[in-house]
CSV table of C-alpha atoms in Angstrom, one decimal:
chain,number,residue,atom,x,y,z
A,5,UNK,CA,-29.4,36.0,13.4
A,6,UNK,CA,-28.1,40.0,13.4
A,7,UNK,CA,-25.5,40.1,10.5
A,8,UNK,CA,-26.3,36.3,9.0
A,9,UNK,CA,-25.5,36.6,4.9
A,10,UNK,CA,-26.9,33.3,4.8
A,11,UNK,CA,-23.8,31.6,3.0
A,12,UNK,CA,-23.7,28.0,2.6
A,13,UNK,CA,-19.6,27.4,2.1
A,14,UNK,CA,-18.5,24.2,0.9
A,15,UNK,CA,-14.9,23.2,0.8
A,16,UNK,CA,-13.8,21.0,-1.0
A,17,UNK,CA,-10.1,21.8,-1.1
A,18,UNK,CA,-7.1,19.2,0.8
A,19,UNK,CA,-7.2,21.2,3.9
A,20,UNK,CA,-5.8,20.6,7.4
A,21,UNK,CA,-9.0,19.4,9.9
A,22,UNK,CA,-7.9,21.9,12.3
A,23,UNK,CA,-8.7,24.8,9.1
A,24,UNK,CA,-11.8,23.3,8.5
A,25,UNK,CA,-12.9,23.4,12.5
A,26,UNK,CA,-12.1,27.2,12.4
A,27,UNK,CA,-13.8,27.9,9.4
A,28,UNK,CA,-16.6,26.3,10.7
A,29,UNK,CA,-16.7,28.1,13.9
A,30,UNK,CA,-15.8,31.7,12.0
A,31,UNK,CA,-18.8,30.9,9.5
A,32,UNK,CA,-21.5,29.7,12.7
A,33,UNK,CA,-20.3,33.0,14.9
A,34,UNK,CA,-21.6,34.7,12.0
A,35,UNK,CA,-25.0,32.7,11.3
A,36,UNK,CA,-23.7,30.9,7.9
A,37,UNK,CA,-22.7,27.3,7.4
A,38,UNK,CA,-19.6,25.1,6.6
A,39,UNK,CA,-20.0,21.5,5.3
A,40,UNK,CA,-15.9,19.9,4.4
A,41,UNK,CA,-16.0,18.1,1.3
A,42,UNK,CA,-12.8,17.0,0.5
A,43,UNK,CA,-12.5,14.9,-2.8
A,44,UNK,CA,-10.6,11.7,-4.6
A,45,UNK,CA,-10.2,12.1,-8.4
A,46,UNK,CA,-8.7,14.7,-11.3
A,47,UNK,CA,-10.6,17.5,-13.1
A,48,UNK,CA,-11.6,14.7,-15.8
A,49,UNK,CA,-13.1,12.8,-13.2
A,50,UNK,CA,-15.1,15.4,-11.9
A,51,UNK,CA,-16.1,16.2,-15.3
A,52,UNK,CA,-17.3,12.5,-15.6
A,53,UNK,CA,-19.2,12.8,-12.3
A,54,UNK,CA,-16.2,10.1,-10.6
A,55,UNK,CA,-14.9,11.8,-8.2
A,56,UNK,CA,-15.4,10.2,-4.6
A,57,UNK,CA,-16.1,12.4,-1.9
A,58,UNK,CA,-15.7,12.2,1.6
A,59,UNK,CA,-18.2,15.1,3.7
A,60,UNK,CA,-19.0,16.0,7.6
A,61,UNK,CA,-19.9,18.9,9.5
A,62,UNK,CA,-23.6,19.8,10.3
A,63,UNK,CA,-26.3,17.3,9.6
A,64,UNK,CA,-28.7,20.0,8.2
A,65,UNK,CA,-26.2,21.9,6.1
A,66,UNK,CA,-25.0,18.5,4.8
A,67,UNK,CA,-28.6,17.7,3.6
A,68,UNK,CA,-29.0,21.0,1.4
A,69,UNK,CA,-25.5,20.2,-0.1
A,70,UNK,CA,-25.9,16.6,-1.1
A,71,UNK,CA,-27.6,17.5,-4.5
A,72,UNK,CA,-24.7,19.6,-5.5
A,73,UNK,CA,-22.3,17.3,-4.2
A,74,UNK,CA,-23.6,13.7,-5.9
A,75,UNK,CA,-23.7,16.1,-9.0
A,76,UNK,CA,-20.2,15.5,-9.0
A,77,UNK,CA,-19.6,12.0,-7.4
A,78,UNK,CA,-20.0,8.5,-7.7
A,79,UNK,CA,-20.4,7.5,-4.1
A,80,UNK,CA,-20.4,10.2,-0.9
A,81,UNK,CA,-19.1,9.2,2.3
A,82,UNK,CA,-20.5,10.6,5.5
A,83,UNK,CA,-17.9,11.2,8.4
A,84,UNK,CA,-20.1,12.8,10.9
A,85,UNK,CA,-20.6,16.4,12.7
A,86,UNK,CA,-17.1,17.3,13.7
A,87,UNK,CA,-15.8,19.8,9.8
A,88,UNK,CA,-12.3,18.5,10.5
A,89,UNK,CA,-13.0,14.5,9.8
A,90,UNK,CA,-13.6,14.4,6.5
A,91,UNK,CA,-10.2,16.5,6.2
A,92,UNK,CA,-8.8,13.7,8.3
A,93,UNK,CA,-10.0,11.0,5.7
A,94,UNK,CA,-8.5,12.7,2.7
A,95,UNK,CA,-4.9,13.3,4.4
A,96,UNK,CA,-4.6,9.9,5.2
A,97,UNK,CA,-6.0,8.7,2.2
A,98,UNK,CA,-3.4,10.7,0.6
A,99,UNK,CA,-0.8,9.4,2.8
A,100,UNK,CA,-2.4,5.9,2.0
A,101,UNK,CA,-1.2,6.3,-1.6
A,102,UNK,CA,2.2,8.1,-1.0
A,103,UNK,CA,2.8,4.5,0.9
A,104,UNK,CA,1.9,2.8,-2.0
A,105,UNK,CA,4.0,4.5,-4.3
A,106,UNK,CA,7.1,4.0,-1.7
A,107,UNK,CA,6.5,0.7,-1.4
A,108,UNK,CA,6.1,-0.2,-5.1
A,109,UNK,CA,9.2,1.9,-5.9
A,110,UNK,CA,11.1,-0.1,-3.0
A,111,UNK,CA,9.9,-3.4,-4.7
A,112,UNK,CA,10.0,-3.0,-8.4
A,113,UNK,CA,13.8,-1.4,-7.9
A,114,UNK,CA,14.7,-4.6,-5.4
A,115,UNK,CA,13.3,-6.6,-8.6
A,116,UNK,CA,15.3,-4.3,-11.2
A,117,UNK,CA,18.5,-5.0,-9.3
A,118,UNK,CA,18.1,-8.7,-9.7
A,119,UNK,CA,16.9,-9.1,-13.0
A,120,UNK,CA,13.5,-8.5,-13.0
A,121,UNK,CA,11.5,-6.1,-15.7
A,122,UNK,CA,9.3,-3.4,-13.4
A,123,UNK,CA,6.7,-3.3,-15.7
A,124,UNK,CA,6.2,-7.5,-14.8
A,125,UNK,CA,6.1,-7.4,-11.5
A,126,UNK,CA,3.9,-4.2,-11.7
A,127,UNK,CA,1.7,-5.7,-13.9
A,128,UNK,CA,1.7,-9.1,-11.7
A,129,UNK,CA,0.5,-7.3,-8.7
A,130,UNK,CA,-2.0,-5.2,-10.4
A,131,UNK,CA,-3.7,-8.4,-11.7
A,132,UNK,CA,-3.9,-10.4,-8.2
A,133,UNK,CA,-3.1,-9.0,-4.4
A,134,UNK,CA,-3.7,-5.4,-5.7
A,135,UNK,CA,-6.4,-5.5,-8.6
A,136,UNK,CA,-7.3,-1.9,-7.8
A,137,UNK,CA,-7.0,1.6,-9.4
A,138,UNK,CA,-3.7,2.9,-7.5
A,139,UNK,CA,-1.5,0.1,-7.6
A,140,UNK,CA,-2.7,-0.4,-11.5
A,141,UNK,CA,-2.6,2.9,-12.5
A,142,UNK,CA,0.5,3.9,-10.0
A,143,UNK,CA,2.2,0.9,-10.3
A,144,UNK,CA,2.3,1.4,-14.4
A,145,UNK,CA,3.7,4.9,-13.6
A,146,UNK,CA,6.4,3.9,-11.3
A,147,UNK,CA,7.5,0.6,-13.9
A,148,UNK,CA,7.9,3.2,-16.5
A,149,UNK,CA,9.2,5.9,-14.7
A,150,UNK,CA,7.2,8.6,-17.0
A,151,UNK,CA,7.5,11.4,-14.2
A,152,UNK,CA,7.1,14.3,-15.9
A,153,UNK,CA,3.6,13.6,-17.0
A,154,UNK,CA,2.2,15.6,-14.2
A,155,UNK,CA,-1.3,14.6,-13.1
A,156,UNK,CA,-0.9,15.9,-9.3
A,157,UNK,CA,2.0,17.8,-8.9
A,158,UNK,CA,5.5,17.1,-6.6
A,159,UNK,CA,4.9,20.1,-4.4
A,160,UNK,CA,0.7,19.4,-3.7
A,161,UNK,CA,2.0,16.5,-2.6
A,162,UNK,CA,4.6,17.5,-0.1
A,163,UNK,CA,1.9,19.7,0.8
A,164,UNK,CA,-0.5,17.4,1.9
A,165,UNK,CA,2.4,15.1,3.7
A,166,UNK,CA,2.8,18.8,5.8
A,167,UNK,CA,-0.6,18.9,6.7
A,168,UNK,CA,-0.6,15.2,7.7
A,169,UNK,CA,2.5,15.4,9.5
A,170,UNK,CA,1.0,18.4,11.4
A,171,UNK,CA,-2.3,16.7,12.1
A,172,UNK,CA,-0.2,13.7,13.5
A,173,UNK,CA,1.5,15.8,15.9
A,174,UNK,CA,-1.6,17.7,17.0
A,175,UNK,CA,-3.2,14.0,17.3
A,176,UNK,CA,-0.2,12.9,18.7
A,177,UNK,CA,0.4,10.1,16.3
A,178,UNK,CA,3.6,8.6,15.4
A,179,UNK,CA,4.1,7.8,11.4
A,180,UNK,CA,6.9,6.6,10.7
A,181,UNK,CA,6.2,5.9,7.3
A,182,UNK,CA,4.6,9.7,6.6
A,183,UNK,CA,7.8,10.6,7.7
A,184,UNK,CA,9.8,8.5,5.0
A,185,UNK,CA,7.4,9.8,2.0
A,186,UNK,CA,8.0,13.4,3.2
A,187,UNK,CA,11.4,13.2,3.5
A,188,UNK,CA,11.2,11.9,-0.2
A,189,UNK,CA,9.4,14.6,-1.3
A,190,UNK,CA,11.6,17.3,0.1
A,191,UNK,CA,14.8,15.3,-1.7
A,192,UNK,CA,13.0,15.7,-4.7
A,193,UNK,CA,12.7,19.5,-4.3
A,194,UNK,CA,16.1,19.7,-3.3
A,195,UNK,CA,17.1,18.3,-6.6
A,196,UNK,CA,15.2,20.3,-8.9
A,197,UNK,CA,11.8,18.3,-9.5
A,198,UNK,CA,8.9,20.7,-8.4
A,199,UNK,CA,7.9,20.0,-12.0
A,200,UNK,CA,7.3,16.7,-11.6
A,201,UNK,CA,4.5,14.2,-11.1
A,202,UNK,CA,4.5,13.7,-7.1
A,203,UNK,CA,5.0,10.3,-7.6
A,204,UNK,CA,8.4,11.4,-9.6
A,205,UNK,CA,9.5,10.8,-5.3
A,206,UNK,CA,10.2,7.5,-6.9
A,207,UNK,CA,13.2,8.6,-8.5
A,208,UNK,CA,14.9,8.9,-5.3
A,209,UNK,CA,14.3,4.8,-4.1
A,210,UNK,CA,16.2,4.1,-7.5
A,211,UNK,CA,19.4,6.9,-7.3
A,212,UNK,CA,19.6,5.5,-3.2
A,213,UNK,CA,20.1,2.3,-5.3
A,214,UNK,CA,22.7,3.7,-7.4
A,215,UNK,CA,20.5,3.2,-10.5
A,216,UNK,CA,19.2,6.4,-12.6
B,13,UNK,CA,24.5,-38.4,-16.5
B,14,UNK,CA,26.3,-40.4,-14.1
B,15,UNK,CA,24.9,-40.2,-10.8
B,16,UNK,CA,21.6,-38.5,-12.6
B,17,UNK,CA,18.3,-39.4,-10.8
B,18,UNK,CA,16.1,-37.9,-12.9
B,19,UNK,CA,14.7,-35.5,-9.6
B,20,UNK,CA,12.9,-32.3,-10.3
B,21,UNK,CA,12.8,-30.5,-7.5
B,22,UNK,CA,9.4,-28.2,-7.2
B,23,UNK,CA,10.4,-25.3,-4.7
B,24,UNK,CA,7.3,-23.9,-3.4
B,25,UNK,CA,8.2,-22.2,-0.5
B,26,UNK,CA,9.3,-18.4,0.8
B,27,UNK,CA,13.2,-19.0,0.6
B,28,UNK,CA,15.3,-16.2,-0.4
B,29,UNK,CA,16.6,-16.1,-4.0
B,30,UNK,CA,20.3,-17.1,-2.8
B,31,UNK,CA,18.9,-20.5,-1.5
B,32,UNK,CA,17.0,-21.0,-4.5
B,33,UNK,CA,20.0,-20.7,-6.8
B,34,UNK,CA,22.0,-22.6,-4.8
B,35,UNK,CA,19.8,-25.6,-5.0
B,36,UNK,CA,19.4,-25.2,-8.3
B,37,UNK,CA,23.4,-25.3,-9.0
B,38,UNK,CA,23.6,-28.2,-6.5
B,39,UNK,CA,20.9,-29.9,-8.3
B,40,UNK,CA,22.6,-29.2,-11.9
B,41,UNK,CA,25.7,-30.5,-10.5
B,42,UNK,CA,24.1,-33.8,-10.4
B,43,UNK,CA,21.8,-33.7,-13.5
B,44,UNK,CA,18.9,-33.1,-11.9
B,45,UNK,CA,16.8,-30.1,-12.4
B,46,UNK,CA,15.3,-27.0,-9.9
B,47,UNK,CA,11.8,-24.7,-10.4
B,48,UNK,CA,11.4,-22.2,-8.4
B,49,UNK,CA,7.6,-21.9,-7.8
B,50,UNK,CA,6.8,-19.3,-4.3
B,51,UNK,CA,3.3,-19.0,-4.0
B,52,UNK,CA,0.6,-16.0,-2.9
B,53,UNK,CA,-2.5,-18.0,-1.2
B,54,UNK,CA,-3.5,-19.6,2.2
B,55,UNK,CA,-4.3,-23.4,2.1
B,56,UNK,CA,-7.7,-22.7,1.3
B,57,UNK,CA,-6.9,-21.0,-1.5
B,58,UNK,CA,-4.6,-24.5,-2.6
B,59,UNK,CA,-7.5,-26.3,-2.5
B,60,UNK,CA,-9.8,-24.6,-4.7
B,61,UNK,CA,-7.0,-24.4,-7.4
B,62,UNK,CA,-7.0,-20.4,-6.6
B,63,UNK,CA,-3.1,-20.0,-6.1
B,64,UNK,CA,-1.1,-17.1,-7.6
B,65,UNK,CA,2.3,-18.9,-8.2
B,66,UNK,CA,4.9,-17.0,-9.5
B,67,UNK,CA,8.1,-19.5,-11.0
B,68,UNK,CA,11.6,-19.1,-12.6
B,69,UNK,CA,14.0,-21.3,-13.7
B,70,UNK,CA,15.0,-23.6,-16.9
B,71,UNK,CA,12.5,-23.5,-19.8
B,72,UNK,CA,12.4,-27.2,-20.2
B,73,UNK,CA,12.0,-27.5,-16.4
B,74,UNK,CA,9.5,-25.3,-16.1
B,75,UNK,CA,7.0,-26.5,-19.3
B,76,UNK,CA,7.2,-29.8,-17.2
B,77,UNK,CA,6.1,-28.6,-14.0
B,78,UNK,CA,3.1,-26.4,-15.7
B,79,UNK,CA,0.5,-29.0,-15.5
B,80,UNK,CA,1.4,-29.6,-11.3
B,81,UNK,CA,1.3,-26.4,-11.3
B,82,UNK,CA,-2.1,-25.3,-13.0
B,83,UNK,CA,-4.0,-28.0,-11.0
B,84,UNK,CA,-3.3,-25.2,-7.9
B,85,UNK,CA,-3.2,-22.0,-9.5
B,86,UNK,CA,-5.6,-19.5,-11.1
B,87,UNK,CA,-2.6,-18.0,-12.3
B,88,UNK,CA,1.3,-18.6,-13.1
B,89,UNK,CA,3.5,-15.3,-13.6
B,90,UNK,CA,6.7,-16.4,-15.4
B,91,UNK,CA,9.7,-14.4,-14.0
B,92,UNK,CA,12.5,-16.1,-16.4
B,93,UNK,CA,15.8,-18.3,-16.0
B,94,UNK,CA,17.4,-17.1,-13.1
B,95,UNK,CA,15.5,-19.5,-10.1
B,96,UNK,CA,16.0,-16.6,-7.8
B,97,UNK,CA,13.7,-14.5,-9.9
B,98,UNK,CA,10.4,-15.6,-8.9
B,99,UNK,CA,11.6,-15.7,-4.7
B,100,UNK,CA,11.9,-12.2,-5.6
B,101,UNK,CA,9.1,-11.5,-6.7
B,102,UNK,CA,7.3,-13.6,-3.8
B,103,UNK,CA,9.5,-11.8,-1.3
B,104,UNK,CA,8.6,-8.3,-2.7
B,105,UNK,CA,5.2,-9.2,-3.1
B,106,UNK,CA,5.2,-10.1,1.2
B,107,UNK,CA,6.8,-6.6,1.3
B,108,UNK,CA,3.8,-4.8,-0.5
B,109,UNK,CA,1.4,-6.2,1.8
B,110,UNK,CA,3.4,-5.9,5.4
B,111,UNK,CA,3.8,-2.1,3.9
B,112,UNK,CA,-0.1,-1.7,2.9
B,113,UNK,CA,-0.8,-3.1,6.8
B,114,UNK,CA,1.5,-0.3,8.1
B,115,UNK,CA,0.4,2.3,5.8
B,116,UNK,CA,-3.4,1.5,7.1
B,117,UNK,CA,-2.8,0.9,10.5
B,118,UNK,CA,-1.3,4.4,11.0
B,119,UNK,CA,-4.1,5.9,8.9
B,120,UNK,CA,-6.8,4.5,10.8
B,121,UNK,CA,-5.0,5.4,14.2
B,122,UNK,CA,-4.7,8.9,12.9
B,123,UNK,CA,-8.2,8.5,12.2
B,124,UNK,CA,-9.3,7.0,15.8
B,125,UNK,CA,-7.5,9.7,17.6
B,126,UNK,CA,-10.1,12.2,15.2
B,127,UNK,CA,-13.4,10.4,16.3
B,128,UNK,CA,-13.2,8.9,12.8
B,129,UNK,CA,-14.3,4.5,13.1
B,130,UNK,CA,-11.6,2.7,11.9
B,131,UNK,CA,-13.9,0.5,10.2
B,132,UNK,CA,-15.9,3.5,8.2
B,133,UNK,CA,-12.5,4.1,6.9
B,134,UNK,CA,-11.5,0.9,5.7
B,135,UNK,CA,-14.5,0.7,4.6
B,136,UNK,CA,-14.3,3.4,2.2
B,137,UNK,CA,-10.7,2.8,0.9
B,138,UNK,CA,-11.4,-1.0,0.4
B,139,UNK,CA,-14.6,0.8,-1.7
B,140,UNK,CA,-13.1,3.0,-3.9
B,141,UNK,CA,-8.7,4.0,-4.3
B,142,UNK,CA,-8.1,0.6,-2.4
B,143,UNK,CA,-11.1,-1.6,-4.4
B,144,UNK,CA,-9.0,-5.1,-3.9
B,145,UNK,CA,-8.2,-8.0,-2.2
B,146,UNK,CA,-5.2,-7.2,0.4
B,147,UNK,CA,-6.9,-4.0,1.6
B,148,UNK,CA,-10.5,-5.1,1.7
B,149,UNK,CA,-9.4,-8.3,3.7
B,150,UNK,CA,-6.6,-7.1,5.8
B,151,UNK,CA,-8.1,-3.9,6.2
B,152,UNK,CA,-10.9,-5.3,7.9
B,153,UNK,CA,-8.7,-7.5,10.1
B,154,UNK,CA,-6.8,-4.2,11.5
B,155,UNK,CA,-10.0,-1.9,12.0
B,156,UNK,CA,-11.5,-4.7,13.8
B,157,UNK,CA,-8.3,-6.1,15.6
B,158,UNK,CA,-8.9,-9.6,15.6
B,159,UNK,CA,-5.8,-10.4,15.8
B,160,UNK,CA,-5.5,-13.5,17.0
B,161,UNK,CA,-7.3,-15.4,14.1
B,162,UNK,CA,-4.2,-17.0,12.6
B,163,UNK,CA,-4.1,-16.7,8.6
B,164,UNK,CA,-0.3,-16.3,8.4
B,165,UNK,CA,1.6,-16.3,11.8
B,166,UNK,CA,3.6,-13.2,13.0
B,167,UNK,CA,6.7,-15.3,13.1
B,168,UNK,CA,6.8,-16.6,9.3
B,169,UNK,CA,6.4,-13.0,8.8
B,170,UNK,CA,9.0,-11.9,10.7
B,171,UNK,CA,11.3,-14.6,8.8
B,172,UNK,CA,9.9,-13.4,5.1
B,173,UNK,CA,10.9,-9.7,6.5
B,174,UNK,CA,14.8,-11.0,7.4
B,175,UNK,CA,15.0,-13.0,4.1
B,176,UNK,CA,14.0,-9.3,2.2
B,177,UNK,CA,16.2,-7.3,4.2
B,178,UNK,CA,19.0,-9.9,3.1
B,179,UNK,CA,18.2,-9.7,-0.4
B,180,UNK,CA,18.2,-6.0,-0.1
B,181,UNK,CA,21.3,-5.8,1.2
B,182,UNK,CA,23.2,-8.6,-0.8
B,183,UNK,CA,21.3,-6.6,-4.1
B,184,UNK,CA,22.2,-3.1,-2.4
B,185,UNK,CA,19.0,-1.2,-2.2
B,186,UNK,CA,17.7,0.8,0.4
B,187,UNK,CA,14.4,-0.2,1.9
B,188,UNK,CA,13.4,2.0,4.7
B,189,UNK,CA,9.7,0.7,4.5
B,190,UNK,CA,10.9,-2.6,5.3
B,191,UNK,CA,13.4,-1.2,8.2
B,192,UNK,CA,10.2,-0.2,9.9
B,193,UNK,CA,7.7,-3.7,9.3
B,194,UNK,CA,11.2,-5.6,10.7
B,195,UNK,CA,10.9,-3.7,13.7
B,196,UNK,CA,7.7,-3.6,14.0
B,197,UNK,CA,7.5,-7.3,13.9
B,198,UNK,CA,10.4,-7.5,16.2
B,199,UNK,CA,9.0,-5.5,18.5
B,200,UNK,CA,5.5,-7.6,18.5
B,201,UNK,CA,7.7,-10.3,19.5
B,202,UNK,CA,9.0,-8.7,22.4
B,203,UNK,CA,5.6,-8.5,23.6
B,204,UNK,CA,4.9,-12.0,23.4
B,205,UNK,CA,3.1,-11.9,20.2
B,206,UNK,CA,4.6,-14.6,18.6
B,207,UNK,CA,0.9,-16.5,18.7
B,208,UNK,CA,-0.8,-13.6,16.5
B,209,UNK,CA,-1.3,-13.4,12.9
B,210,UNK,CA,1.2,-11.2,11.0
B,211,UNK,CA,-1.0,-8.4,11.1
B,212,UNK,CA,-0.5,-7.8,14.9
B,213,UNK,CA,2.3,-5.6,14.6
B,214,UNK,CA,-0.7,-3.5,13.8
B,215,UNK,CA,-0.9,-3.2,17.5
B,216,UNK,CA,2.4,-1.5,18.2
B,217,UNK,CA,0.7,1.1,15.7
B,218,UNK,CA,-2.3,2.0,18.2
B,219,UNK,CA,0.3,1.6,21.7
B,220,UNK,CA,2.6,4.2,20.0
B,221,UNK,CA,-0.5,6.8,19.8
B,222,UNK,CA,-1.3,6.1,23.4
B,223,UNK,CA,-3.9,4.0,22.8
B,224,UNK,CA,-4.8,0.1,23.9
């Protein structure tokens, strides 16, 4: 086509869906191509070749990206044709373990206040109804309460909950509990911890408790 | 002791920790002795000896009780004296999942309403972040909706929901996750729901986006 460069733009970045649809129509007026390839895991995990990835957009440009892609990953997951899906997967997966660490932080402080170590009932649940990397690795984080080891940072986080939030609406789709972990989040700005671990939101479930 | 009967009293239900200690006093008061033993596990799970039973109580008790107990279980978590403890734990443990079933029913919603399958996203959670029991099984059960295949009626849930609230509120801590599963369940009675299994409040998820 008159004008195409050609360009094949993957992104991998925690977008908003509706981001990704533009960029995908910005990139086609022009002749180029956009495949959304959001991802699960740290830099170390990319490093290692772990990181999940979740893709959609156009069947042909997702072809001529999947080498580069599984270069990086340990399983892909297709979500189809429409850019913004796979955005939509990686927002709620996000939101999927902001729950977790509300919940946890809920429990373990309902245990602390009547006599119960964190770190046992974290460890409990880790070994039985929730034998899986979050609540293990999450759950170990909240019991100790080692916040300012920052692997993904307090404000990414809010972040994201924004973009969900504003995907909801768009979607029209109450959430109540996206709404609870956001609220969190900006609590946590408020009092100073943008240098925090995003799960340092935590903190707040224990002060409402009149611990910490 | 006069009046001693010798009776040790196995508690292996959901009670709340209150009830638990007062049976315990009641039962002291007459030389008898009280283990708290709550248990995570449907009756199929009794019967092949794959129970997670969480107990608390008196030492001496409690070594007594460990062989009844290990002919169920595949695993005992000891939560110390106090024979509230493990109710606790059992209660918060109910909490974690009714929270997970939230947190996934408004993720998959969001997802529906973005042409992404429920089931493809379950799918992928329960693959990978989510790589365990509650959200492999349950998730299934709310991407496919089936309802009304009983594991663990909507009702008991309901009750284990009141007895946390109480223990929140007796222990002072906030819960706001568990504000929302209590209504959620209350509102799934409302609707004449009371025949479902717990996970049906999943339903009030989808109604609320305008859908089913």
């Amino acid at each position: 086509t008159e004008g195409a460069s050609g360009i094949l733009h993957i992104s991998m970045s925690t977008v908003s869906p509706e981001t990704s649809r533009r960029m995908a129509q910005i990139h086609s007026g022009r002749g180029d191509r956009f495949v959304s390839a959001p991802v699960f895991g740290r830099p170390e995990a990319a490093a290692a070749r772990k990181l999940w990835i979740c893709q959609s957009g156009e069947a042909d440009a997702k072809a001529q990206v999947r080498p580069v892609l599984e270069a990086m990953g340990q399983g892909i997951f297709d979500f189809g044709e429409d850019p913004g899906a796979a955005n939509v997967v990686k927002l709620a997966g996000n939101f999927l373990i902001a729950s977790a660490i509300e919940a946890m932080a809920e429990a373990f402080t309902l245990g602390e206040k009547n006599g119960v170590e964190r770190g046992r009932m974290a460890e409990m649940f880790a070994r039985t109804l929730f034998a899986c990397p979050i609540y293990l690795n999450y759950g170990r984080l909240i019991a100790e309460q080692g916040y300012d080891k920052v692997g993904f940072s307090l404000p990414l986080g809010l972040k994201d909950m924004q973009l969900l939030q504003a995907t909801a609406v768009t979607s029209k789709v109450p959430m109540p509990f996206a709404g609870v972990v956001r609220d969190r989040l900006v609590a946590a700005m408020a009092k100073g911890r943008e240098g925090l671990d995003w799960t340092g939101f935590a903190l707040g479930v224990s002060e409402d408790a009149g611990l910490g």
